[in-house]
Amino acid sequence: MIWNERAECMSRDEMEELQLRRLQDVVKKAFNNVPYYNQKFSAMSLSPEDIQTLEDINKLPFTTKDDLRDVYPFGMFAVPRKDIIEVHTSSGTTGKPVVSGYTREDIELWSEVMARGLTMMGVTEDDIIQNTHGYGLFTGGFGVHYGAQKIGATVIPISTGQTRRQIEIMKDFGTTVMIFTPSYGLYLSEVAQEEGLISEDTDLKAIGFGAEMWTSQMRKEIEKRFGVQAFNIYGLTEIMGPGVAIECNQQSGLHICEDHFYPEIINPQTTESLGADKTGELVLTTLSRVGMPIIRFRTKDITALRYESCDCGRNLVKMDRITGRSDDMIKVRGVAVFPSQIEKALLKIDGLQPHYQIIVTRPHLLDEIEVKVETSQELFSDEVKEMVSIKKKIESYIENEIGLRVNVNLVEPKSLPRSEGKAVRVIDQRNIH
């Protein structure tokens, strides 16, 4: 089933014609209505009339999270503040939060792209969606909510937390679709197991998850624990929220709603544009957002774009799942390390739990990595000799994956902090001492 066949199945020529028309429109709107962009374009002697082809997007300046913070709170709005009917923000953990403003048209757009994505997951008006994403300034809860309501599904806006209550609601209300972050999903499955709930006891048919890094092994673990397919949802506050891209039933990449969000891939170091099938940093431009147009936003997310046809029938470009962030990368002894590489190594080994922490220190002059990882109760109860063997095997797997030796510390089950939102995987203590 396809939500919007006209938009999702149009030919590449039709799509590019639409994208160019909308790109020219959004550049004009940004130049005329957003002082930040007017100043930026003027400093480059650039005018909206310079955008004659899609390739001309390379003439436009990038927008970064710091740029959005500099005009906090409402400096990126392209309409009078009275036309903004809703605002959301990023967490603001590394400085001022980024503010995202929405007009009525933008809320309708958000509902539309999320309805497309949820339909890719098999959601219909007959479904009951239990939405554990947080409601409030975080975009996650509302994006799913709007899309589900547009389809006509029943939404349980339970939000984050109340984990035992989540399990009870899932069973009593006949939840058919769960929405959560991967780390919270794993925690939910632990609690469900403690409550004696198994997948056969539920009406679940699909899971939607996102908002943090994950590996294919983690997805398999979630699917095994809940007994259903888990679909990747991608979005970001600066562009819209969840719904920018979502997986279809092929699970071979996320379809980007490219009639509304124009994607590019660049080399994160040189900002050179890269072609299809090349891995680099994702850059997004909003093509139809009214209240807050964003041009060439550097997401910092590492992925690649695939333009081959999909067996689901959609022609929308697909992006690979995010394998890391250019700003989340840890530089250790000159080597670029992504937490997802370590997770991939850990999840190859039976008896380990998908809960871990990466601690980077510099006790002398050399960086050191310690990986704390939970074992199963059975493994933790084994002979010391067996534990040492497992520890050495994990260290070897990680070294093969990242090219660096690490110190693995096996800890007992449920001893590491649990997250009801985004998990904190990396603790960098090199600047503390």
Tab-separated table of C-alpha atoms in Angstrom:
chain	number	residue	atom	x	y	z
A	1	MET	CA	0.000	0.000	0.000
A	2	ILE	CA	1.262	3.496	-0.926
A	3	TRP	CA	-0.091	6.625	0.774
A	4	ASN	CA	0.539	9.168	-2.021
A	5	GLU	CA	1.183	7.331	-5.272
A	6	ARG	CA	1.469	10.502	-7.348
A	7	ALA	CA	4.314	11.859	-5.206
A	8	GLU	CA	6.048	8.613	-4.259
A	9	CYS	CA	6.054	6.976	-7.689
A	10	MET	CA	6.727	9.876	-10.073
A	11	SER	CA	9.519	9.485	-12.612
A	12	ARG	CA	12.998	10.873	-11.971
A	13	ASP	CA	12.495	13.547	-14.665
A	14	GLU	CA	9.219	14.665	-13.095
A	15	MET	CA	10.791	14.725	-9.641
A	16	GLU	CA	13.755	16.835	-10.739
A	17	GLU	CA	11.469	19.283	-12.534
A	18	LEU	CA	9.391	19.660	-9.358
A	19	GLN	CA	12.506	19.954	-7.170
A	20	LEU	CA	13.967	22.739	-9.323
A	21	ARG	CA	10.722	24.704	-9.274
A	22	ARG	CA	10.452	24.390	-5.512
A	23	LEU	CA	14.161	25.114	-4.967
A	24	GLN	CA	13.893	28.365	-6.914
A	25	ASP	CA	10.820	29.294	-4.890
A	26	VAL	CA	12.385	28.547	-1.493
A	27	VAL	CA	15.602	30.436	-2.340
A	28	LYS	CA	13.553	33.481	-3.327
A	29	LYS	CA	11.484	33.231	-0.150
A	30	ALA	CA	14.579	32.883	2.053
A	31	PHE	CA	16.320	35.819	0.348
A	32	ASN	CA	13.302	38.107	0.664
A	33	ASN	CA	12.074	37.135	4.150
A	34	VAL	CA	14.955	35.806	6.265
A	35	PRO	CA	17.603	38.454	7.134
A	36	TYR	CA	20.193	35.747	7.800
A	37	TYR	CA	19.933	34.394	4.246
A	38	ASN	CA	19.654	37.859	2.701
A	39	GLN	CA	22.956	38.862	4.323
A	40	LYS	CA	24.619	35.564	3.442
A	41	PHE	CA	23.572	35.705	-0.233
A	42	SER	CA	24.447	39.388	-0.547
A	43	ALA	CA	27.928	38.790	0.879
A	44	MET	CA	28.440	36.185	-1.881
A	45	SER	CA	26.960	38.464	-4.581
A	46	LEU	CA	24.329	35.793	-5.080
A	47	SER	CA	20.696	36.389	-6.093
A	48	PRO	CA	17.749	33.971	-6.439
A	49	GLU	CA	17.916	34.371	-10.225
A	50	ASP	CA	21.297	32.584	-10.179
A	51	ILE	CA	19.545	29.271	-9.502
A	52	GLN	CA	18.687	28.007	-12.992
A	53	THR	CA	19.371	24.258	-12.579
A	54	LEU	CA	19.468	21.778	-9.705
A	55	GLU	CA	23.265	21.744	-9.998
A	56	ASP	CA	23.219	25.446	-9.116
A	57	ILE	CA	22.428	24.452	-5.537
A	58	ASN	CA	26.207	24.178	-5.187
A	59	LYS	CA	26.357	27.983	-5.408
A	60	LEU	CA	24.298	28.310	-2.224
A	61	PRO	CA	25.862	28.579	1.243
A	62	PHE	CA	25.594	25.822	3.816
A	63	THR	CA	23.581	26.283	6.997
A	64	THR	CA	24.909	24.801	10.249
A	65	LYS	CA	23.506	24.242	13.707
A	66	ASP	CA	25.703	27.105	14.945
A	67	ASP	CA	24.099	29.429	12.379
A	68	LEU	CA	20.668	28.530	13.740
A	69	ARG	CA	21.833	29.086	17.326
A	70	ASP	CA	23.199	32.508	16.395
A	71	VAL	CA	19.710	33.725	15.433
A	72	TYR	CA	17.981	32.182	18.483
A	73	PRO	CA	15.084	32.162	19.032
A	74	PHE	CA	13.044	33.341	16.015
A	75	GLY	CA	15.618	34.721	13.580
A	76	MET	CA	15.079	32.026	10.911
A	77	PHE	CA	11.327	32.543	10.572
A	78	ALA	CA	10.202	33.613	7.088
A	79	VAL	CA	6.705	34.653	8.193
A	80	PRO	CA	5.388	36.967	10.921
A	81	ARG	CA	5.584	35.328	14.340
A	82	LYS	CA	1.768	35.340	14.595
A	83	ASP	CA	1.646	32.875	11.673
A	84	ILE	CA	3.779	30.363	13.596
A	85	ILE	CA	1.325	28.126	15.448
A	86	GLU	CA	3.809	25.679	17.003
A	87	VAL	CA	7.464	25.613	18.009
A	88	HIS	CA	9.839	22.795	18.907
A	89	THR	CA	13.498	22.858	19.897
A	90	SER	CA	16.533	20.637	20.022
A	91	SER	CA	17.799	19.555	23.429
A	92	GLY	CA	20.303	22.407	23.721
A	93	THR	CA	22.779	20.184	25.572
A	94	THR	CA	25.755	21.749	23.754
A	95	GLY	CA	24.627	25.380	23.761
A	96	LYS	CA	21.506	27.327	22.929
A	97	PRO	CA	18.782	25.073	21.511
A	98	VAL	CA	17.759	25.263	17.868
A	99	VAL	CA	14.190	26.562	17.505
A	100	SER	CA	11.944	25.141	14.803
A	101	GLY	CA	8.732	27.014	13.887
A	102	TYR	CA	5.692	25.664	12.045
A	103	THR	CA	2.790	27.320	10.231
A	104	ARG	CA	-0.503	25.498	9.653
A	105	GLU	CA	0.800	24.504	6.209
A	106	ASP	CA	3.966	23.093	7.808
A	107	ILE	CA	1.971	20.964	10.262
A	108	GLU	CA	-0.009	19.605	7.321
A	109	LEU	CA	3.257	18.861	5.480
A	110	TRP	CA	4.647	17.110	8.570
A	111	SER	CA	1.462	15.026	8.838
A	112	GLU	CA	1.716	14.109	5.146
A	113	VAL	CA	5.321	12.883	5.169
A	114	MET	CA	4.796	10.907	8.386
A	115	ALA	CA	1.615	9.365	6.935
A	116	ARG	CA	3.674	8.220	3.944
A	117	GLY	CA	6.286	6.694	6.224
A	118	LEU	CA	3.873	4.952	8.564
A	119	THR	CA	2.102	3.512	5.521
A	120	MET	CA	5.471	2.103	4.400
A	121	MET	CA	5.491	0.235	7.728
A	122	GLY	CA	2.051	-1.207	6.991
A	123	VAL	CA	0.058	1.143	9.244
A	124	THR	CA	-3.640	1.624	8.361
A	125	GLU	CA	-6.641	3.266	9.990
A	126	ASP	CA	-7.287	-0.003	11.817
A	127	ASP	CA	-4.065	0.175	13.828
A	128	ILE	CA	-3.395	1.195	17.425
A	129	ILE	CA	-0.067	3.036	17.716
A	130	GLN	CA	1.660	3.245	21.098
A	131	ASN	CA	3.912	6.279	20.827
A	132	THR	CA	6.674	6.234	23.480
A	133	HIS	CA	8.548	9.163	21.921
A	134	GLY	CA	8.535	12.185	24.184
A	135	TYR	CA	5.886	14.856	23.731
A	136	GLY	CA	6.888	18.442	24.380
A	137	LEU	CA	9.660	20.447	22.725
A	138	PHE	CA	11.185	17.255	21.244
A	139	THR	CA	9.760	16.702	17.743
A	140	GLY	CA	9.603	12.899	17.960
A	141	GLY	CA	6.280	12.434	19.719
A	142	PHE	CA	4.335	15.005	17.720
A	143	GLY	CA	5.598	13.926	14.299
A	144	VAL	CA	4.434	10.341	14.771
A	145	HIS	CA	1.199	11.599	16.331
A	146	TYR	CA	0.301	13.867	13.402
A	147	GLY	CA	1.055	11.199	10.792
A	148	ALA	CA	-0.922	8.512	12.593
A	149	GLN	CA	-3.919	10.809	12.966
A	150	LYS	CA	-3.796	11.721	9.260
A	151	ILE	CA	-3.995	8.029	8.395
A	152	GLY	CA	-6.840	7.609	10.876
A	153	ALA	CA	-5.080	5.199	13.221
A	154	THR	CA	-5.705	5.272	16.974
A	155	VAL	CA	-2.824	6.902	18.869
A	156	ILE	CA	-1.862	6.149	22.464
A	157	PRO	CA	0.234	9.238	23.374
A	158	ILE	CA	1.896	7.553	26.343
A	159	SER	CA	5.263	9.290	25.829
A	160	THR	CA	8.503	8.204	27.497
A	161	GLY	CA	8.782	6.409	30.834
A	162	GLN	CA	6.263	4.445	32.937
A	163	THR	CA	7.899	1.334	31.543
A	164	ARG	CA	5.807	-1.274	33.375
A	165	ARG	CA	2.695	0.703	32.491
A	166	GLN	CA	3.834	0.625	28.842
A	167	ILE	CA	3.805	-3.190	28.936
A	168	GLU	CA	0.396	-3.256	30.571
A	169	ILE	CA	-1.050	-0.827	28.011
A	170	MET	CA	0.482	-2.773	25.130
A	171	LYS	CA	-1.288	-5.923	26.254
A	172	ASP	CA	-4.602	-4.441	27.460
A	173	PHE	CA	-5.160	-2.010	24.586
A	174	GLY	CA	-4.090	-4.410	21.841
A	175	THR	CA	-1.262	-2.191	20.564
A	176	THR	CA	-0.348	-3.148	16.987
A	177	VAL	CA	2.516	-0.684	16.382
A	178	MET	CA	5.171	0.449	18.871
A	179	ILE	CA	7.313	3.568	18.405
A	180	PHE	CA	10.510	3.897	20.458
A	181	THR	CA	14.239	4.605	20.398
A	182	PRO	CA	16.311	1.415	19.946
A	183	SER	CA	17.815	1.635	23.445
A	184	TYR	CA	14.406	2.141	25.052
A	185	GLY	CA	12.995	-0.722	22.991
A	186	LEU	CA	15.632	-3.039	24.408
A	187	TYR	CA	14.807	-1.864	27.913
A	188	LEU	CA	11.087	-2.376	27.275
A	189	SER	CA	11.760	-5.930	26.118
A	190	GLU	CA	13.705	-6.642	29.318
A	191	VAL	CA	10.805	-5.454	31.454
A	192	ALA	CA	8.317	-7.385	29.297
A	193	GLN	CA	10.355	-10.525	29.909
A	194	GLU	CA	10.347	-9.873	33.662
A	195	GLU	CA	6.556	-9.481	33.490
A	196	GLY	CA	6.279	-12.822	31.714
A	197	LEU	CA	5.065	-11.217	28.475
A	198	ILE	CA	6.206	-12.920	25.270
A	199	SER	CA	5.660	-11.817	21.686
A	200	GLU	CA	2.843	-14.347	21.200
A	201	ASP	CA	0.861	-12.526	23.910
A	202	THR	CA	0.673	-9.247	21.939
A	203	ASP	CA	-1.049	-7.980	18.793
A	204	LEU	CA	2.096	-6.211	17.579
A	205	LYS	CA	2.690	-6.209	13.823
A	206	ALA	CA	5.408	-3.543	13.427
A	207	ILE	CA	7.878	-1.336	15.275
A	208	GLY	CA	9.076	2.122	14.277
A	209	PHE	CA	12.324	3.332	15.796
A	210	GLY	CA	14.933	6.037	15.398
A	211	ALA	CA	16.424	9.156	17.049
A	212	GLU	CA	19.764	7.460	17.826
A	213	MET	CA	22.494	5.332	16.255
A	214	TRP	CA	21.887	1.593	15.831
A	215	THR	CA	23.403	-1.381	14.051
A	216	SER	CA	21.841	-4.159	11.978
A	217	GLN	CA	22.632	-6.521	14.852
A	218	MET	CA	20.663	-4.315	17.248
A	219	ARG	CA	17.706	-4.301	14.847
A	220	LYS	CA	17.805	-8.101	14.675
A	221	GLU	CA	17.844	-8.286	18.466
A	222	ILE	CA	14.801	-5.992	18.726
A	223	GLU	CA	12.938	-7.971	16.056
A	224	LYS	CA	13.752	-11.233	17.786
A	225	ARG	CA	12.559	-9.973	21.169
A	226	PHE	CA	9.271	-8.528	19.871
A	227	GLY	CA	8.658	-10.992	17.044
A	228	VAL	CA	7.917	-8.335	14.364
A	229	GLN	CA	9.740	-6.185	11.789
A	230	ALA	CA	11.361	-2.959	13.019
A	231	PHE	CA	11.422	0.024	10.623
A	232	ASN	CA	13.896	2.893	10.714
A	233	ILE	CA	12.491	6.447	10.998
A	234	TYR	CA	14.744	9.442	10.257
A	235	GLY	CA	14.255	13.113	10.891
A	236	LEU	CA	15.783	16.112	12.597
A	237	THR	CA	14.413	19.162	14.379
A	238	GLU	CA	16.131	21.637	12.065
A	239	ILE	CA	14.417	20.286	8.937
A	240	MET	CA	11.005	19.168	10.224
A	241	GLY	CA	11.201	16.322	12.728
A	242	PRO	CA	10.626	12.606	12.079
A	243	GLY	CA	9.314	11.812	8.606
A	244	VAL	CA	12.140	13.134	6.441
A	245	ALA	CA	12.837	9.500	5.507
A	246	ILE	CA	11.414	6.105	6.533
A	247	GLU	CA	12.015	2.482	5.531
A	248	CYS	CA	9.569	0.485	3.430
A	249	ASN	CA	8.949	-3.246	3.816
A	250	GLN	CA	12.125	-4.044	1.859
A	251	GLN	CA	14.245	-2.686	4.744
A	252	SER	CA	16.991	-1.821	2.267
A	253	GLY	CA	17.287	1.894	3.003
A	254	LEU	CA	15.044	4.817	3.910
A	255	HIS	CA	12.924	6.545	1.265
A	256	ILE	CA	13.463	10.322	1.481
A	257	CYS	CA	10.418	12.502	0.798
A	258	GLU	CA	12.550	14.271	-1.788
A	259	ASP	CA	9.686	16.302	-3.210
A	260	HIS	CA	9.841	18.203	0.117
A	261	PHE	CA	13.459	17.673	1.270
A	262	TYR	CA	16.258	17.877	-1.307
A	263	PRO	CA	19.195	15.606	-0.346
A	264	GLU	CA	22.887	15.930	-1.162
A	265	ILE	CA	25.990	14.061	-0.019
A	266	ILE	CA	29.233	15.973	0.581
A	267	ASN	CA	32.710	15.177	1.773
A	268	PRO	CA	32.545	16.415	5.401
A	269	GLN	CA	36.151	17.650	5.288
A	270	THR	CA	36.233	19.419	1.919
A	271	THR	CA	32.444	20.037	1.396
A	272	GLU	CA	32.882	18.716	-2.158
A	273	SER	CA	29.644	17.285	-3.572
A	274	LEU	CA	29.678	13.514	-3.971
A	275	GLY	CA	27.592	11.483	-6.396
A	276	ALA	CA	25.145	8.636	-5.894
A	277	ASP	CA	26.359	5.583	-3.952
A	278	LYS	CA	29.187	7.585	-2.317
A	279	THR	CA	29.338	7.723	1.471
A	280	GLY	CA	29.578	11.144	3.064
A	281	GLU	CA	27.662	13.746	5.060
A	282	LEU	CA	23.970	14.256	4.332
A	283	VAL	CA	22.908	17.820	3.466
A	284	LEU	CA	19.208	18.712	3.297
A	285	THR	CA	17.248	21.651	1.872
A	286	THR	CA	13.561	22.168	2.661
A	287	LEU	CA	11.642	22.651	-0.591
A	288	SER	CA	8.141	23.433	0.646
A	289	ARG	CA	8.365	24.500	4.271
A	290	VAL	CA	6.631	27.849	4.788
A	291	GLY	CA	7.492	29.100	8.264
A	292	MET	CA	11.188	28.291	8.358
A	293	PRO	CA	12.932	27.436	5.061
A	294	ILE	CA	16.361	25.891	5.576
A	295	ILE	CA	18.956	25.819	2.793
A	296	ARG	CA	21.724	23.209	2.583
A	297	PHE	CA	21.678	22.182	6.228
A	298	ARG	CA	24.719	20.124	7.230
A	299	THR	CA	23.205	17.267	9.224
A	300	LYS	CA	26.566	15.723	10.251
A	301	ASP	CA	24.950	12.319	9.563
A	302	ILE	CA	27.035	9.862	7.523
A	303	THR	CA	25.147	7.974	4.793
A	304	ALA	CA	24.861	7.423	1.015
A	305	LEU	CA	22.066	7.957	-1.525
A	306	ARG	CA	20.765	5.115	-3.729
A	307	TYR	CA	18.684	5.875	-6.815
A	308	GLU	CA	17.947	2.329	-7.987
A	309	SER	CA	14.317	1.191	-8.205
A	310	CYS	CA	12.732	-0.403	-5.133
A	311	ASP	CA	10.571	-3.520	-5.115
A	312	CYS	CA	8.003	-1.660	-3.001
A	313	GLY	CA	7.058	0.342	-6.118
A	314	ARG	CA	8.249	3.752	-4.896
A	315	ASN	CA	10.718	5.807	-6.910
A	316	LEU	CA	11.830	8.052	-4.030
A	317	VAL	CA	15.591	8.024	-3.499
A	318	LYS	CA	16.794	5.844	-0.625
A	319	MET	CA	19.442	6.697	1.935
A	320	ASP	CA	21.476	4.112	3.823
A	321	ARG	CA	20.888	3.923	7.551
A	322	ILE	CA	23.070	6.413	9.423
A	323	THR	CA	26.367	4.753	10.334
A	324	GLY	CA	27.716	7.617	12.411
A	325	ARG	CA	27.896	11.363	12.791
A	326	SER	CA	30.862	13.397	11.694
A	327	ASP	CA	30.706	15.238	15.043
A	328	ASP	CA	30.090	12.082	17.153
A	329	MET	CA	33.197	10.442	15.793
A	330	ILE	CA	35.838	9.800	18.446
A	331	LYS	CA	39.411	10.505	17.394
A	332	VAL	CA	41.615	8.057	19.305
A	333	ARG	CA	45.362	7.920	18.609
A	334	GLY	CA	44.669	9.545	15.253
A	335	VAL	CA	42.088	6.922	14.273
A	336	ALA	CA	38.449	7.851	13.566
A	337	VAL	CA	36.175	5.589	15.613
A	338	PHE	CA	32.380	5.489	15.497
A	339	PRO	CA	30.501	3.922	18.435
A	340	SER	CA	28.467	1.885	15.942
A	341	GLN	CA	31.657	0.018	14.940
A	342	ILE	CA	32.155	-1.160	18.509
A	343	GLU	CA	28.492	-2.076	18.850
A	344	LYS	CA	28.686	-4.136	15.667
A	345	ALA	CA	31.579	-6.153	17.132
A	346	LEU	CA	29.824	-6.659	20.475
A	347	LEU	CA	26.607	-7.941	18.972
A	348	LYS	CA	28.425	-10.723	17.112
A	349	ILE	CA	28.936	-12.568	20.390
A	350	ASP	CA	26.260	-14.682	22.067
A	351	GLY	CA	25.701	-14.109	25.764
A	352	LEU	CA	26.254	-10.349	25.661
A	353	GLN	CA	23.507	-7.842	26.304
A	354	PRO	CA	23.177	-4.842	23.909
A	355	HIS	CA	23.976	-2.423	26.743
A	356	TYR	CA	27.460	-0.940	26.776
A	357	GLN	CA	29.523	2.160	27.466
A	358	ILE	CA	32.666	3.393	25.759
A	359	ILE	CA	34.980	5.301	28.085
A	360	VAL	CA	37.905	7.199	26.547
A	361	THR	CA	40.710	8.337	28.870
A	362	ARG	CA	44.257	9.670	28.627
A	363	PRO	CA	45.948	8.492	31.834
A	364	HIS	CA	49.426	9.379	30.559
A	365	LEU	CA	50.217	10.577	27.052
A	366	LEU	CA	48.292	7.925	25.140
A	367	ASP	CA	44.534	7.592	24.653
A	368	GLU	CA	42.936	4.443	26.028
A	369	ILE	CA	39.495	2.951	25.370
A	370	GLU	CA	37.589	0.911	27.923
A	371	VAL	CA	34.398	-0.830	26.826
A	372	LYS	CA	32.023	-1.848	29.589
A	373	VAL	CA	29.536	-4.424	28.352
A	374	GLU	CA	26.826	-6.362	30.160
A	375	THR	CA	26.787	-10.146	29.988
A	376	SER	CA	23.862	-12.486	30.430
A	377	GLN	CA	23.254	-13.872	33.925
A	378	GLU	CA	24.420	-17.305	32.766
A	379	LEU	CA	27.702	-15.988	31.403
A	380	PHE	CA	28.353	-13.797	34.446
A	381	SER	CA	27.939	-16.860	36.671
A	382	ASP	CA	30.469	-18.903	34.677
A	383	GLU	CA	34.005	-19.758	35.681
A	384	VAL	CA	36.555	-16.938	35.718
A	385	LYS	CA	38.445	-18.802	33.002
A	386	GLU	CA	35.406	-18.656	30.705
A	387	MET	CA	34.956	-14.914	31.398
A	388	VAL	CA	38.592	-14.228	30.492
A	389	SER	CA	38.147	-16.147	27.241
A	390	ILE	CA	35.051	-14.152	26.298
A	391	LYS	CA	36.794	-10.881	27.218
A	392	LYS	CA	39.741	-11.690	24.935
A	393	LYS	CA	37.393	-12.668	22.102
A	394	ILE	CA	35.522	-9.354	22.373
A	395	GLU	CA	38.765	-7.377	22.448
A	396	SER	CA	39.895	-9.204	19.307
A	397	TYR	CA	36.596	-8.539	17.492
A	398	ILE	CA	36.721	-4.838	18.340
A	399	GLU	CA	40.362	-4.531	17.300
A	400	ASN	CA	39.511	-6.126	13.946
A	401	GLU	CA	36.666	-3.652	13.517
A	402	ILE	CA	38.415	-0.388	14.497
A	403	GLY	CA	42.119	-1.222	14.257
A	404	LEU	CA	42.848	-0.319	17.894
A	405	ARG	CA	43.344	-2.409	21.018
A	406	VAL	CA	40.768	-1.791	23.741
A	407	ASN	CA	40.245	-2.969	27.280
A	408	VAL	CA	36.933	-4.800	27.715
A	409	ASN	CA	35.343	-4.933	31.147
A	410	LEU	CA	32.473	-7.434	31.495
A	411	VAL	CA	29.885	-6.274	34.011
A	412	GLU	CA	26.890	-7.987	35.524
A	413	PRO	CA	23.409	-7.746	33.963
A	414	LYS	CA	21.474	-4.488	34.483
A	415	SER	CA	24.443	-2.693	36.054
A	416	LEU	CA	24.783	-0.046	33.323
A	417	PRO	CA	22.393	2.945	33.191
A	418	ARG	CA	19.200	2.470	31.181
A	419	SER	CA	17.789	5.163	28.910
A	420	GLU	CA	14.185	6.071	28.217
A	421	GLY	CA	15.309	8.409	25.442
A	422	LYS	CA	18.608	8.574	23.587
A	423	ALA	CA	21.279	6.360	25.117
A	424	VAL	CA	24.595	7.901	26.212
A	425	ARG	CA	27.154	5.480	24.770
A	426	VAL	CA	30.403	7.466	24.914
A	427	ILE	CA	32.034	9.042	27.965
A	428	ASP	CA	35.097	11.022	26.915
A	429	GLN	CA	37.158	11.840	30.019
A	430	ARG	CA	40.232	13.121	28.223
A	431	ASN	CA	39.429	16.769	28.940
A	432	ILE	CA	38.528	16.200	32.573
A	433	HIS	CA	42.035	15.718	33.958
